[in-house]
PDB file of C-alpha atoms in Angstrom:
ATOM      1  CA  MET A 750    -119.420-142.632   8.008  1.00 26.00           C
ATOM      2  CA  PHE A 751    -116.574-140.584   6.787  1.00 30.00           C
ATOM      3  CA  SER A 752    -117.290-137.714   4.222  1.00 33.00           C
ATOM      4  CA  CYS A 753    -115.225-136.468   1.425  1.00 32.00           C
ATOM      5  CA  ARG A 754    -114.512-132.603   1.560  1.00 35.00           C
ATOM      6  CA  GLY A 755    -112.303-130.351  -0.325  1.00 38.00           C
ATOM      7  CA  SER A 756    -108.813-129.480   1.713  1.00 37.00           C
ATOM      8  CA  GLY A 757    -109.117-125.793   0.973  1.00 41.00           C
ATOM      9  CA  GLY A 758    -105.239-125.983   0.927  1.00 43.00           C
ATOM     10  CA  LYS A 759    -102.433-128.344   1.727  1.00 39.00           C
ATOM     11  CA  GLY A 760    -102.099-128.767   5.323  1.00 42.00           C
ATOM     12  CA  ASP A 761    -105.217-127.058   6.286  1.00 42.00           C
ATOM     13  CA  ALA A 762    -105.422-127.590  10.007  1.00 37.00           C
ATOM     14  CA  LEU A 763    -108.877-126.210  10.495  1.00 36.00           C
ATOM     15  CA  SER A 764    -110.369-128.647   7.605  1.00 39.00           C
ATOM     16  CA  ALA A 765    -108.447-131.400   9.057  1.00 42.00           C
ATOM     17  CA  ALA A 766    -109.569-130.870  12.527  1.00 42.00           C
ATOM     18  CA  PRO A 767    -113.260-131.837  12.466  1.00 46.00           C
ATOM     19  CA  VAL A 768    -112.373-135.140  10.655  1.00 45.00           C
ATOM     20  CA  ALA A 769    -109.427-136.363  13.425  1.00 44.00           C
ATOM     21  CA  GLN A 770    -111.796-135.841  15.823  1.00 46.00           C
ATOM     22  CA  GLN A 771    -114.186-137.612  14.171  1.00 48.00           C
ATOM     23  CA  ALA A 772    -111.898-140.699  13.310  1.00 47.00           C
ATOM     24  CA  GLN A 773    -110.944-140.274  17.307  1.00 48.00           C
ATOM     25  CA  GLN A 774    -114.742-140.431  18.339  1.00 45.00           C
ATOM     26  CA  GLU A 775    -114.783-143.653  15.752  1.00 49.00           C
ATOM     27  CA  GLU A 776    -111.630-145.392  17.106  1.00 60.00           C
ATOM     28  CA  LYS A 777    -113.621-145.652  20.712  1.00 78.00           C
ATOM     29  CA  ALA A 778    -117.004-146.570  19.481  1.00 90.00           C
ATOM     30  CA  PHE A 779    -117.849-149.682  20.538  1.00 96.00           C
ATOM     31  CA  PRO A 780    -117.703-152.913  18.074  1.00 96.00           C
ATOM     32  CA  PHE A 781    -121.074-154.172  17.948  1.00 97.00           C
ATOM     33  CA  PRO A 782    -122.133-157.269  15.692  1.00 96.00           C
ATOM     34  CA  GLU A 783    -123.799-156.848  12.799  1.00 96.00           C
ATOM     35  CA  ILE A 784    -127.328-158.343  13.277  1.00 96.00           C
ATOM     36  CA  PRO A 785    -128.741-160.226  10.086  1.00 96.00           C
ATOM     37  CA  VAL A 786    -131.512-158.704   8.326  1.00 95.00           C
ATOM     38  CA  THR A 787    -132.938-162.003   8.002  1.00 96.00           C
ATOM     39  CA  LEU A 788    -133.971-161.599  11.893  1.00 96.00           C
ATOM     40  CA  THR A 789    -136.887-159.359  11.945  1.00 94.00           C
ATOM     41  CA  THR A 790    -138.810-159.884  15.578  1.00 96.00           C
ATOM     42  CA  PRO A 791    -137.487-157.972  18.660  1.00 95.00           C
ATOM     43  CA  GLU A 792    -136.863-160.840  20.466  1.00 95.00           C
ATOM     44  CA  ALA A 793    -134.875-162.663  17.911  1.00 97.00           C
ATOM     45  CA  ARG A 794    -132.635-159.442  17.634  1.00 97.00           C
ATOM     46  CA  LYS A 795    -132.016-159.007  20.964  1.00 97.00           C
ATOM     47  CA  GLU A 796    -130.873-162.729  21.279  1.00 97.00           C
ATOM     48  CA  PHE A 797    -128.554-162.742  18.336  1.00 98.00           C
ATOM     49  CA  LEU A 798    -127.000-159.407  19.968  1.00 98.00           C
ATOM     50  CA  LEU A 799    -126.412-160.552  23.543  1.00 98.00           C
ATOM     51  CA  LEU A 800    -125.242-164.146  21.976  1.00 97.00           C
ATOM     52  CA  HIS A 801    -122.604-162.200  19.381  1.00 98.00           C
ATOM     53  CA  TYR A 802    -121.998-159.192  21.704  1.00 98.00           C
ATOM     54  CA  TRP A 803    -118.278-159.345  22.305  1.00 98.00           C
ATOM     55  CA  ASP A 804    -117.375-160.697  19.056  1.00 97.00           C
ATOM     56  CA  ASN A 805    -115.373-157.948  17.885  1.00 97.00           C
ATOM     57  CA  PHE A 806    -114.383-156.735  21.119  1.00 98.00           C
ATOM     58  CA  ASP A 807    -110.442-157.086  21.685  1.00 97.00           C
ATOM     59  CA  PHE A 808    -109.436-158.148  25.176  1.00 98.00           C
ATOM     60  CA  ALA A 809    -106.105-158.815  24.216  1.00 97.00           C
ATOM     61  CA  ASP A 810    -105.984-154.917  23.450  1.00 97.00           C
ATOM     62  CA  THR A 811    -105.052-153.230  26.616  1.00 97.00           C
ATOM     63  CA  ALA A 812    -105.353-149.563  25.492  1.00 96.00           C
ATOM     64  CA  LEU A 813    -108.788-150.311  24.647  1.00 97.00           C
ATOM     65  CA  VAL A 814    -110.005-152.242  27.637  1.00 97.00           C
ATOM     66  CA  ASN A 815    -108.347-149.254  29.751  1.00 97.00           C
ATOM     67  CA  THR A 816    -110.732-147.335  27.895  1.00 97.00           C
ATOM     68  CA  PRO A 817    -113.955-146.509  29.851  1.00 96.00           C
ATOM     69  CA  GLU A 818    -116.057-144.589  27.454  1.00 96.00           C
ATOM     70  CA  VAL A 819    -116.259-147.998  25.039  1.00 97.00           C
ATOM     71  CA  THR A 820    -115.453-151.145  27.804  1.00 98.00           C
ATOM     72  CA  GLU A 821    -117.436-149.540  30.631  1.00 98.00           C
ATOM     73  CA  GLN A 822    -120.161-148.172  28.880  1.00 97.00           C
ATOM     74  CA  GLY A 823    -120.316-151.689  26.465  1.00 98.00           C
ATOM     75  CA  PHE A 824    -120.895-153.469  29.418  1.00 98.00           C
ATOM     76  CA  VAL A 825    -123.546-151.352  31.096  1.00 98.00           C
ATOM     77  CA  ASN A 826    -125.610-151.570  28.060  1.00 97.00           C
ATOM     78  CA  PHE A 827    -125.393-155.189  28.157  1.00 98.00           C
ATOM     79  CA  ILE A 828    -125.903-155.685  31.326  1.00 98.00           C
ATOM     80  CA  TYR A 829    -129.555-153.674  31.052  1.00 97.00           C
ATOM     81  CA  LEU A 830    -130.098-156.099  27.987  1.00 97.00           C
ATOM     82  CA  LEU A 831    -129.703-158.882  30.068  1.00 97.00           C
ATOM     83  CA  ALA A 832    -132.101-157.659  32.711  1.00 96.00           C
ATOM     84  CA  ASP A 833    -134.431-156.851  30.602  1.00 94.00           C
ATOM     85  CA  HIS A 834    -136.648-160.292  30.800  1.00 94.00           C
ATOM     86  CA  THR A 835    -133.981-162.400  29.281  1.00 96.00           C
ATOM     87  CA  PRO A 836    -134.040-166.061  29.980  1.00 95.00           C
ATOM     88  CA  ASP A 837    -131.477-167.499  32.262  1.00 94.00           C
ATOM     89  CA  GLU A 838    -130.158-169.891  29.645  1.00 96.00           C
ATOM     90  CA  GLN A 839    -129.643-167.245  27.173  1.00 97.00           C
ATOM     91  CA  ALA A 840    -127.886-164.797  30.059  1.00 97.00           C
ATOM     92  CA  GLY A 841    -125.748-168.160  30.929  1.00 97.00           C
ATOM     93  CA  LEU A 842    -124.593-168.130  27.101  1.00 98.00           C
ATOM     94  CA  ALA A 843    -123.905-164.398  26.631  1.00 98.00           C
ATOM     95  CA  ILE A 844    -122.484-164.355  30.184  1.00 98.00           C
ATOM     96  CA  GLY A 845    -120.239-167.060  29.181  1.00 97.00           C
ATOM     97  CA  ASN A 846    -119.083-165.733  25.691  1.00 98.00           C
ATOM     98  CA  LEU A 847    -117.903-162.277  28.004  1.00 98.00           C
ATOM     99  CA  CYS A 848    -115.902-164.448  30.246  1.00 98.00           C
ATOM    100  CA  SER A 849    -114.363-166.674  27.559  1.00 97.00           C
ATOM    101  CA  GLY A 850    -112.959-163.577  25.949  1.00 97.00           C
ATOM    102  CA  MET A 851    -111.943-161.927  29.148  1.00 97.00           C
ATOM    103  CA  GLU A 852    -110.640-164.656  31.279  1.00 96.00           C
ATOM    104  CA  ARG A 853    -107.500-165.074  29.560  1.00 94.00           C
ATOM    105  CA  GLN A 854    -106.215-161.565  29.414  1.00 96.00           C
ATOM    106  CA  GLU A 855    -105.035-160.632  32.324  1.00 96.00           C
ATOM    107  CA  GLN A 856    -105.740-157.094  32.057  1.00 97.00           C
ATOM    108  CA  ALA A 857    -109.192-157.597  30.921  1.00 98.00           C
ATOM    109  CA  ARG A 858    -110.024-160.016  33.774  1.00 97.00           C
ATOM    110  CA  THR A 859    -109.044-157.483  35.966  1.00 97.00           C
ATOM    111  CA  VAL A 860    -111.125-154.905  34.576  1.00 98.00           C
ATOM    112  CA  PHE A 861    -114.183-156.695  33.829  1.00 98.00           C
ATOM    113  CA  MET A 862    -114.223-158.821  37.104  1.00 98.00           C
ATOM    114  CA  GLN A 863    -114.101-155.337  39.011  1.00 98.00           C
ATOM    115  CA  LEU A 864    -116.980-154.515  36.542  1.00 98.00           C
ATOM    116  CA  PHE A 865    -119.017-157.348  37.643  1.00 98.00           C
ATOM    117  CA  ASP A 866    -118.837-156.696  40.968  1.00 97.00           C
ATOM    118  CA  ASP A 867    -119.453-152.825  40.679  1.00 97.00           C
ATOM    119  CA  TYR A 868    -122.796-153.040  38.714  1.00 97.00           C
ATOM    120  CA  LEU A 869    -124.131-156.236  39.519  1.00 97.00           C
ATOM    121  CA  TYR A 870    -123.065-156.995  42.912  1.00 94.00           C
ATOM    122  CA  ASN A 871    -122.999-153.436  44.704  1.00 91.00           C
ATOM    123  CA  ALA A 872    -126.035-153.309  46.516  1.00 83.00           C
ATOM    124  CA  ASN A 873    -126.163-149.250  45.740  1.00 83.00           C
ATOM    125  CA  SER A 874    -125.653-149.767  42.183  1.00 91.00           C
ATOM    126  CA  PRO A 875    -128.912-148.970  39.983  1.00 92.00           C
ATOM    127  CA  TYR A 876    -127.963-152.487  38.048  1.00 95.00           C
ATOM    128  CA  PHE A 877    -127.591-154.527  41.265  1.00 93.00           C
ATOM    129  CA  ASN A 878    -128.943-157.848  40.069  1.00 94.00           C
ATOM    130  CA  GLU A 879    -127.958-161.019  41.933  1.00 92.00           C
ATOM    131  CA  SER A 880    -129.296-163.281  39.828  1.00 94.00           C
ATOM    132  CA  LEU A 881    -127.109-162.226  36.920  1.00 97.00           C
ATOM    133  CA  TYR A 882    -124.075-161.700  39.155  1.00 97.00           C
ATOM    134  CA  GLN A 883    -125.074-165.362  40.371  1.00 97.00           C
ATOM    135  CA  ILE A 884    -124.536-166.620  36.778  1.00 98.00           C
ATOM    136  CA  TYR A 885    -121.598-164.864  36.533  1.00 98.00           C
ATOM    137  CA  LEU A 886    -119.870-166.394  39.532  1.00 98.00           C
ATOM    138  CA  GLN A 887    -121.021-169.844  38.323  1.00 97.00           C
ATOM    139  CA  ARG A 888    -119.256-169.503  35.046  1.00 97.00           C
ATOM    140  CA  MET A 889    -115.979-167.951  36.513  1.00 98.00           C
ATOM    141  CA  ALA A 890    -116.305-170.622  39.309  1.00 97.00           C
ATOM    142  CA  GLN A 891    -115.470-173.534  36.750  1.00 96.00           C
ATOM    143  CA  SER A 892    -113.168-171.394  34.972  1.00 96.00           C
ATOM    144  CA  PRO A 893    -110.244-173.228  33.048  1.00 92.00           C
ATOM    145  CA  ALA A 894    -107.859-170.228  32.964  1.00 94.00           C
ATOM    146  CA  ILE A 895    -107.906-169.363  36.419  1.00 94.00           C
ATOM    147  CA  ASP A 896    -106.106-171.288  39.362  1.00 94.00           C
ATOM    148  CA  ALA A 897    -107.547-173.272  42.102  1.00 96.00           C
ATOM    149  CA  ALA A 898    -107.379-170.540  44.695  1.00 96.00           C
ATOM    150  CA  TRP A 899    -109.479-167.866  42.711  1.00 95.00           C
ATOM    151  CA  ARG A 900    -111.995-170.418  41.846  1.00 96.00           C
ATOM    152  CA  SER A 901    -112.322-171.263  45.315  1.00 97.00           C
ATOM    153  CA  SER A 902    -112.491-167.646  45.804  1.00 96.00           C
ATOM    154  CA  PHE A 903    -115.608-167.579  43.041  1.00 97.00           C
ATOM    155  CA  SER A 904    -117.249-170.649  44.617  1.00 97.00           C
ATOM    156  CA  PHE A 905    -117.147-169.499  48.409  1.00 95.00           C
ATOM    157  CA  ARG A 906    -118.951-165.767  47.387  1.00 95.00           C
ATOM    158  CA  LEU A 907    -121.591-167.677  45.368  1.00 96.00           C
ATOM    159  CA  ALA A 908    -122.214-170.104  48.119  1.00 94.00           C
ATOM    160  CA  LEU A 909    -122.576-166.516  49.761  1.00 93.00           C
ATOM    161  CA  VAL A 910    -124.672-164.633  47.711  1.00 93.00           C
ATOM    162  CA  GLN A 911    -127.002-167.855  47.332  1.00 93.00           C
ATOM    163  CA  ARG A 912    -127.844-167.591  50.861  1.00 94.00           C
ATOM    164  CA  ASN A 913    -131.133-166.313  52.124  1.00 96.00           C
ATOM    165  CA  ARG A 914    -132.631-165.742  48.751  1.00 93.00           C
ATOM    166  CA  VAL A 915    -136.240-164.183  48.434  1.00 94.00           C
ATOM    167  CA  GLY A 916    -138.578-166.916  49.391  1.00 95.00           C
ATOM    168  CA  THR A 917    -136.590-168.704  51.545  1.00 96.00           C
ATOM    169  CA  LEU A 918    -135.911-169.403  55.310  1.00 97.00           C
ATOM    170  CA  ALA A 919    -133.580-167.227  56.770  1.00 98.00           C
ATOM    171  CA  GLU A 920    -130.421-168.535  58.350  1.00 97.00           C
ATOM    172  CA  ASP A 921    -130.909-168.814  61.933  1.00 98.00           C
ATOM    173  CA  PHE A 922    -128.205-167.042  64.405  1.00 97.00           C
ATOM    174  CA  ALA A 923    -127.880-166.383  67.729  1.00 97.00           C
ATOM    175  CA  TYR A 924    -127.565-162.821  69.555  1.00 98.00           C
ATOM    176  CA  PHE A 925    -127.761-161.210  72.820  1.00 97.00           C
ATOM    177  CA  THR A 926    -129.960-158.344  74.380  1.00 97.00           C
ATOM    178  CA  PRO A 927    -128.250-155.474  76.093  1.00 97.00           C
ATOM    179  CA  GLU A 928    -129.211-157.085  79.536  1.00 96.00           C
ATOM    180  CA  GLY A 929    -127.032-160.642  78.214  1.00 95.00           C
ATOM    181  CA  ALA A 930    -129.826-163.200  77.447  1.00 97.00           C
ATOM    182  CA  ARG A 931    -129.555-165.099  74.350  1.00 97.00           C
ATOM    183  CA  ARG A 932    -131.728-165.620  71.861  1.00 97.00           C
ATOM    184  CA  THR A 933    -131.759-166.752  68.075  1.00 98.00           C
ATOM    185  CA  LEU A 934    -133.641-165.409  65.212  1.00 98.00           C
ATOM    186  CA  HIS A 935    -136.159-168.354  64.629  1.00 98.00           C
ATOM    187  CA  ALA A 936    -137.101-168.064  68.627  1.00 97.00           C
ATOM    188  CA  THR A 937    -137.544-164.276  67.943  1.00 97.00           C
ATOM    189  CA  SER A 938    -141.384-163.722  67.721  1.00 95.00           C
ATOM    190  CA  ALA A 939    -142.323-161.571  64.237  1.00 96.00           C
ATOM    191  CA  GLY A 940    -145.283-159.148  63.975  1.00 93.00           C
ATOM    192  CA  SER A 941    -148.511-160.328  62.719  1.00 95.00           C
ATOM    193  CA  GLU A 942    -147.152-160.178  59.401  1.00 95.00           C
ATOM    194  CA  ALA A 943    -143.358-159.854  59.266  1.00 97.00           C
ATOM    195  CA  LEU A 944    -139.883-158.979  61.223  1.00 98.00           C
ATOM    196  CA  LEU A 945    -137.889-156.307  59.528  1.00 98.00           C
ATOM    197  CA  LEU A 946    -134.334-157.457  60.512  1.00 98.00           C
ATOM    198  CA  VAL A 947    -131.656-154.844  60.413  1.00 98.00           C
ATOM    199  CA  PHE A 948    -127.538-155.606  60.373  1.00 97.00           C
ATOM    200  CA  TYR A 949    -125.857-152.364  61.292  1.00 96.00           C
ATOM    201  CA  ASP A 950    -122.571-150.519  62.893  1.00 94.00           C
ATOM    202  CA  PRO A 951    -123.606-147.148  65.160  1.00 91.00           C
ATOM    203  CA  GLU A 952    -120.167-145.857  63.800  1.00 90.00           C
ATOM    204  CA  CYS A 953    -121.255-146.224  60.103  1.00 89.00           C
ATOM    205  CA  PRO A 954    -122.377-142.971  58.797  1.00 89.00           C
ATOM    206  CA  SER A 955    -124.444-144.241  55.963  1.00 90.00           C
ATOM    207  CA  CYS A 956    -126.394-146.766  59.472  1.00 92.00           C
ATOM    208  CA  HIS A 957    -127.145-143.814  61.311  1.00 91.00           C
ATOM    209  CA  GLU A 958    -129.047-141.949  58.373  1.00 94.00           C
ATOM    210  CA  VAL A 959    -130.470-145.351  57.429  1.00 95.00           C
ATOM    211  CA  LEU A 960    -131.978-145.738  61.081  1.00 95.00           C
ATOM    212  CA  LEU A 961    -133.200-142.401  61.437  1.00 95.00           C
ATOM    213  CA  GLN A 962    -134.801-142.865  58.448  1.00 96.00           C
ATOM    214  CA  LEU A 963    -136.499-146.053  59.455  1.00 96.00           C
ATOM    215  CA  ALA A 964    -137.331-144.708  62.754  1.00 95.00           C
ATOM    216  CA  GLY A 965    -138.762-141.759  61.152  1.00 95.00           C
ATOM    217  CA  SER A 966    -141.041-143.373  58.780  1.00 95.00           C
ATOM    218  CA  GLY A 967    -144.269-143.166  59.679  1.00 94.00           C
ATOM    219  CA  ALA A 968    -145.801-146.370  57.924  1.00 95.00           C
ATOM    220  CA  LEU A 969    -143.426-148.055  59.782  1.00 96.00           C
ATOM    221  CA  SER A 970    -144.239-146.788  63.087  1.00 96.00           C
ATOM    222  CA  ALA A 971    -147.760-147.390  62.986  1.00 95.00           C
ATOM    223  CA  ALA A 972    -147.022-151.358  61.992  1.00 96.00           C
ATOM    224  CA  ILE A 973    -144.923-151.641  64.640  1.00 96.00           C
ATOM    225  CA  ARG A 974    -147.649-150.180  67.221  1.00 95.00           C
ATOM    226  CA  GLU A 975    -150.220-152.363  65.471  1.00 95.00           C
ATOM    227  CA  GLY A 976    -148.051-155.437  66.047  1.00 96.00           C
ATOM    228  CA  ARG A 977    -148.456-156.039  62.283  1.00 96.00           C
ATOM    229  CA  VAL A 978    -144.441-155.829  62.318  1.00 97.00           C
ATOM    230  CA  LYS A 979    -141.505-156.055  64.559  1.00 98.00           C
ATOM    231  CA  VAL A 980    -137.820-154.702  63.776  1.00 98.00           C
ATOM    232  CA  LEU A 981    -134.837-156.703  65.319  1.00 98.00           C
ATOM    233  CA  ALA A 982    -131.490-154.398  64.987  1.00 98.00           C
ATOM    234  CA  VAL A 983    -128.277-156.660  65.425  1.00 98.00           C
ATOM    235  CA  TYR A 984    -124.835-154.959  65.650  1.00 97.00           C
ATOM    236  CA  THR A 985    -122.366-157.655  63.849  1.00 95.00           C
ATOM    237  CA  GLU A 986    -119.080-155.712  64.423  1.00 92.00           C
ATOM    238  CA  GLY A 987    -117.681-156.903  67.692  1.00 86.00           C
ATOM    239  CA  ASN A 988    -116.709-153.497  69.417  1.00 91.00           C
ATOM    240  CA  GLU A 989    -119.200-153.983  72.720  1.00 94.00           C
ATOM    241  CA  GLU A 990    -118.572-150.627  73.829  1.00 94.00           C
ATOM    242  CA  ALA A 991    -119.257-149.039  70.559  1.00 94.00           C
ATOM    243  CA  TRP A 992    -122.509-150.973  70.653  1.00 95.00           C
ATOM    244  CA  ARG A 993    -123.351-150.011  74.116  1.00 96.00           C
ATOM    245  CA  LYS A 994    -122.927-146.452  73.883  1.00 95.00           C
ATOM    246  CA  ALA A 995    -125.174-146.155  71.064  1.00 94.00           C
ATOM    247  CA  LEU A 996    -128.202-148.020  72.354  1.00 96.00           C
ATOM    248  CA  PRO A 997    -129.990-144.977  73.446  1.00 95.00           C
ATOM    249  CA  GLU A 998    -130.269-143.904  70.269  1.00 93.00           C
ATOM    250  CA  LEU A 999    -132.561-146.381  68.758  1.00 95.00           C
ATOM    251  CA  PRO A1000    -136.591-146.536  69.205  1.00 95.00           C
ATOM    252  CA  SER A1001    -137.165-148.293  72.131  1.00 94.00           C
ATOM    253  CA  ALA A1002    -140.007-150.172  70.417  1.00 96.00           C
ATOM    254  CA  TRP A1003    -136.926-152.237  68.590  1.00 97.00           C
ATOM    255  CA  LEU A1004    -135.538-155.909  69.532  1.00 97.00           C
ATOM    256  CA  VAL A1005    -131.671-154.835  69.650  1.00 97.00           C
ATOM    257  CA  GLY A1006    -129.068-157.699  69.604  1.00 97.00           C
ATOM    258  CA  ASN A1007    -125.482-158.111  69.529  1.00 98.00           C
ATOM    259  CA  ASP A1008    -124.257-161.198  67.415  1.00 96.00           C
ATOM    260  CA  ARG A1009    -121.080-161.210  68.854  1.00 94.00           C
ATOM    261  CA  GLY A1010    -119.439-161.257  65.158  1.00 92.00           C
ATOM    262  CA  ALA A1011    -121.278-164.884  64.737  1.00 94.00           C
ATOM    263  CA  VAL A1012    -122.978-163.329  61.548  1.00 96.00           C
ATOM    264  CA  LYS A1013    -119.612-162.715  59.931  1.00 93.00           C
ATOM    265  CA  GLU A1014    -117.846-165.656  61.209  1.00 93.00           C
ATOM    266  CA  GLN A1015    -119.470-168.279  60.078  1.00 94.00           C
ATOM    267  CA  SER A1016    -120.870-166.062  56.820  1.00 93.00           C
ATOM    268  CA  LEU A1017    -124.524-166.309  57.392  1.00 96.00           C
ATOM    269  CA  TYR A1018    -125.788-163.428  55.673  1.00 96.00           C
ATOM    270  CA  ASP A1019    -123.696-161.441  52.608  1.00 93.00           C
ATOM    271  CA  LEU A1020    -123.345-158.018  54.230  1.00 91.00           C
ATOM    272  CA  LYS A1021    -122.011-156.409  51.435  1.00 86.00           C
ATOM    273  CA  ALA A1022    -122.994-152.761  52.467  1.00 84.00           C
ATOM    274  CA  MET A1023    -124.160-151.678  55.965  1.00 90.00           C
ATOM    275  CA  PRO A1024    -126.399-151.437  56.795  1.00 94.00           C
ATOM    276  CA  SER A1025    -128.472-154.349  55.776  1.00 95.00           C
ATOM    277  CA  LEU A1026    -132.518-154.800  55.878  1.00 97.00           C
ATOM    278  CA  TYR A1027    -134.012-158.147  54.945  1.00 97.00           C
ATOM    279  CA  LEU A1028    -137.547-158.023  55.494  1.00 98.00           C
ATOM    280  CA  LEU A1029    -138.888-161.483  56.761  1.00 98.00           C
ATOM    281  CA  ASP A1030    -142.802-162.967  57.075  1.00 97.00           C
ATOM    282  CA  ARG A1031    -143.911-164.197  60.438  1.00 95.00           C
ATOM    283  CA  ARG A1032    -141.883-167.615  59.650  1.00 96.00           C
ATOM    284  CA  HIS A1033    -138.866-166.109  59.190  1.00 98.00           C
ATOM    285  CA  LYS A1034    -138.891-166.822  55.207  1.00 98.00           C
ATOM    286  CA  VAL A1035    -137.182-163.770  53.425  1.00 98.00           C
ATOM    287  CA  LEU A1036    -139.310-161.482  51.314  1.00 97.00           C
ATOM    288  CA  LEU A1037    -136.681-158.569  50.896  1.00 96.00           C
ATOM    289  CA  LYS A1038    -132.874-158.493  50.731  1.00 94.00           C
ATOM    290  CA  ASP A1039    -130.619-156.007  50.777  1.00 91.00           C
ATOM    291  CA  ALA A1040    -133.955-153.944  50.659  1.00 93.00           C
ATOM    292  CA  THR A1041    -133.610-150.174  50.584  1.00 93.00           C
ATOM    293  CA  VAL A1042    -135.801-148.212  53.257  1.00 95.00           C
ATOM    294  CA  GLN A1043    -137.923-147.024  50.245  1.00 94.00           C
ATOM    295  CA  GLN A1044    -138.843-151.313  49.484  1.00 94.00           C
ATOM    296  CA  VAL A1045    -139.371-151.442  53.018  1.00 96.00           C
ATOM    297  CA  VAL A1046    -141.424-148.691  53.840  1.00 96.00           C
ATOM    298  CA  GLU A1047    -143.897-149.690  50.531  1.00 95.00           C
ATOM    299  CA  ALA A1048    -143.965-153.553  51.735  1.00 95.00           C
ATOM    300  CA  VAL A1049    -145.198-152.818  54.913  1.00 91.00           C
ATOM    301  CA  GLY A1050    -147.495-149.859  53.935  1.00 81.00           C
ATOM    302  CA  SER A1051    -149.565-152.471  51.123  1.00 69.00           C
ATOM    303  CA  ARG A1052    -149.255-155.552  54.239  1.00 61.00           C
TER     304      ARG A1052
END
């Protein structure tokens, strides 16, 4: 709130400066809705806030939309609230309200679509959340404000994201061993407890780092020695020479294959980042999707 102060003299720049700075900060504040005082429980206040979160945000104001400390920070706070045990129905309504506001304004649509991708779809994001991202994709796939090509794009990504969900049977695919034998995922025996499926590219620096971490994990190595876990590393990038050149770098206890482009060509797995780690049970049902090394090691060590 602004306070009244003596001017100390006409045109006193030193006195005016703090007020001007405070006014600028006020202009950059996110326009949160006012929660009715009649709502007293945390659950009711949160529900109201989520459903009316974007009511006062002017999606047509490109200067506002392009101000990260307002728009991006407001979006981050929004998805943080959504991820905090919000029922799917409430999350759907809240995300739907945001989409209704941004979808008809080209600049707002561009900015918010990027925010959804960066925060909810990027596996390296601390806010990564495929459940919320699917709600967003479902809403935009039905959007009346975008053309058929865009709706088709959202529908395609939705179908891709929905594949290989935790608890479902992993999509089958063929791969070829270094000796040229053709095998399939479903015909590949897991350990007595699990199969770690690793999609990788040896020419990718992050892949090299993750592979070293997996190879150096005492818990994973012990699980392999005991027959509880098998590792299947599948190369997906189509460069046979690069794949064969890097084969000696992989642990000898791992199974290794080359899918010859099948996974990407058939959109069987959503390889949004490389490497991609999937932990499957012995019947090839997904236990962990887009897992980190830490998640895999913890899961293997606790089984």
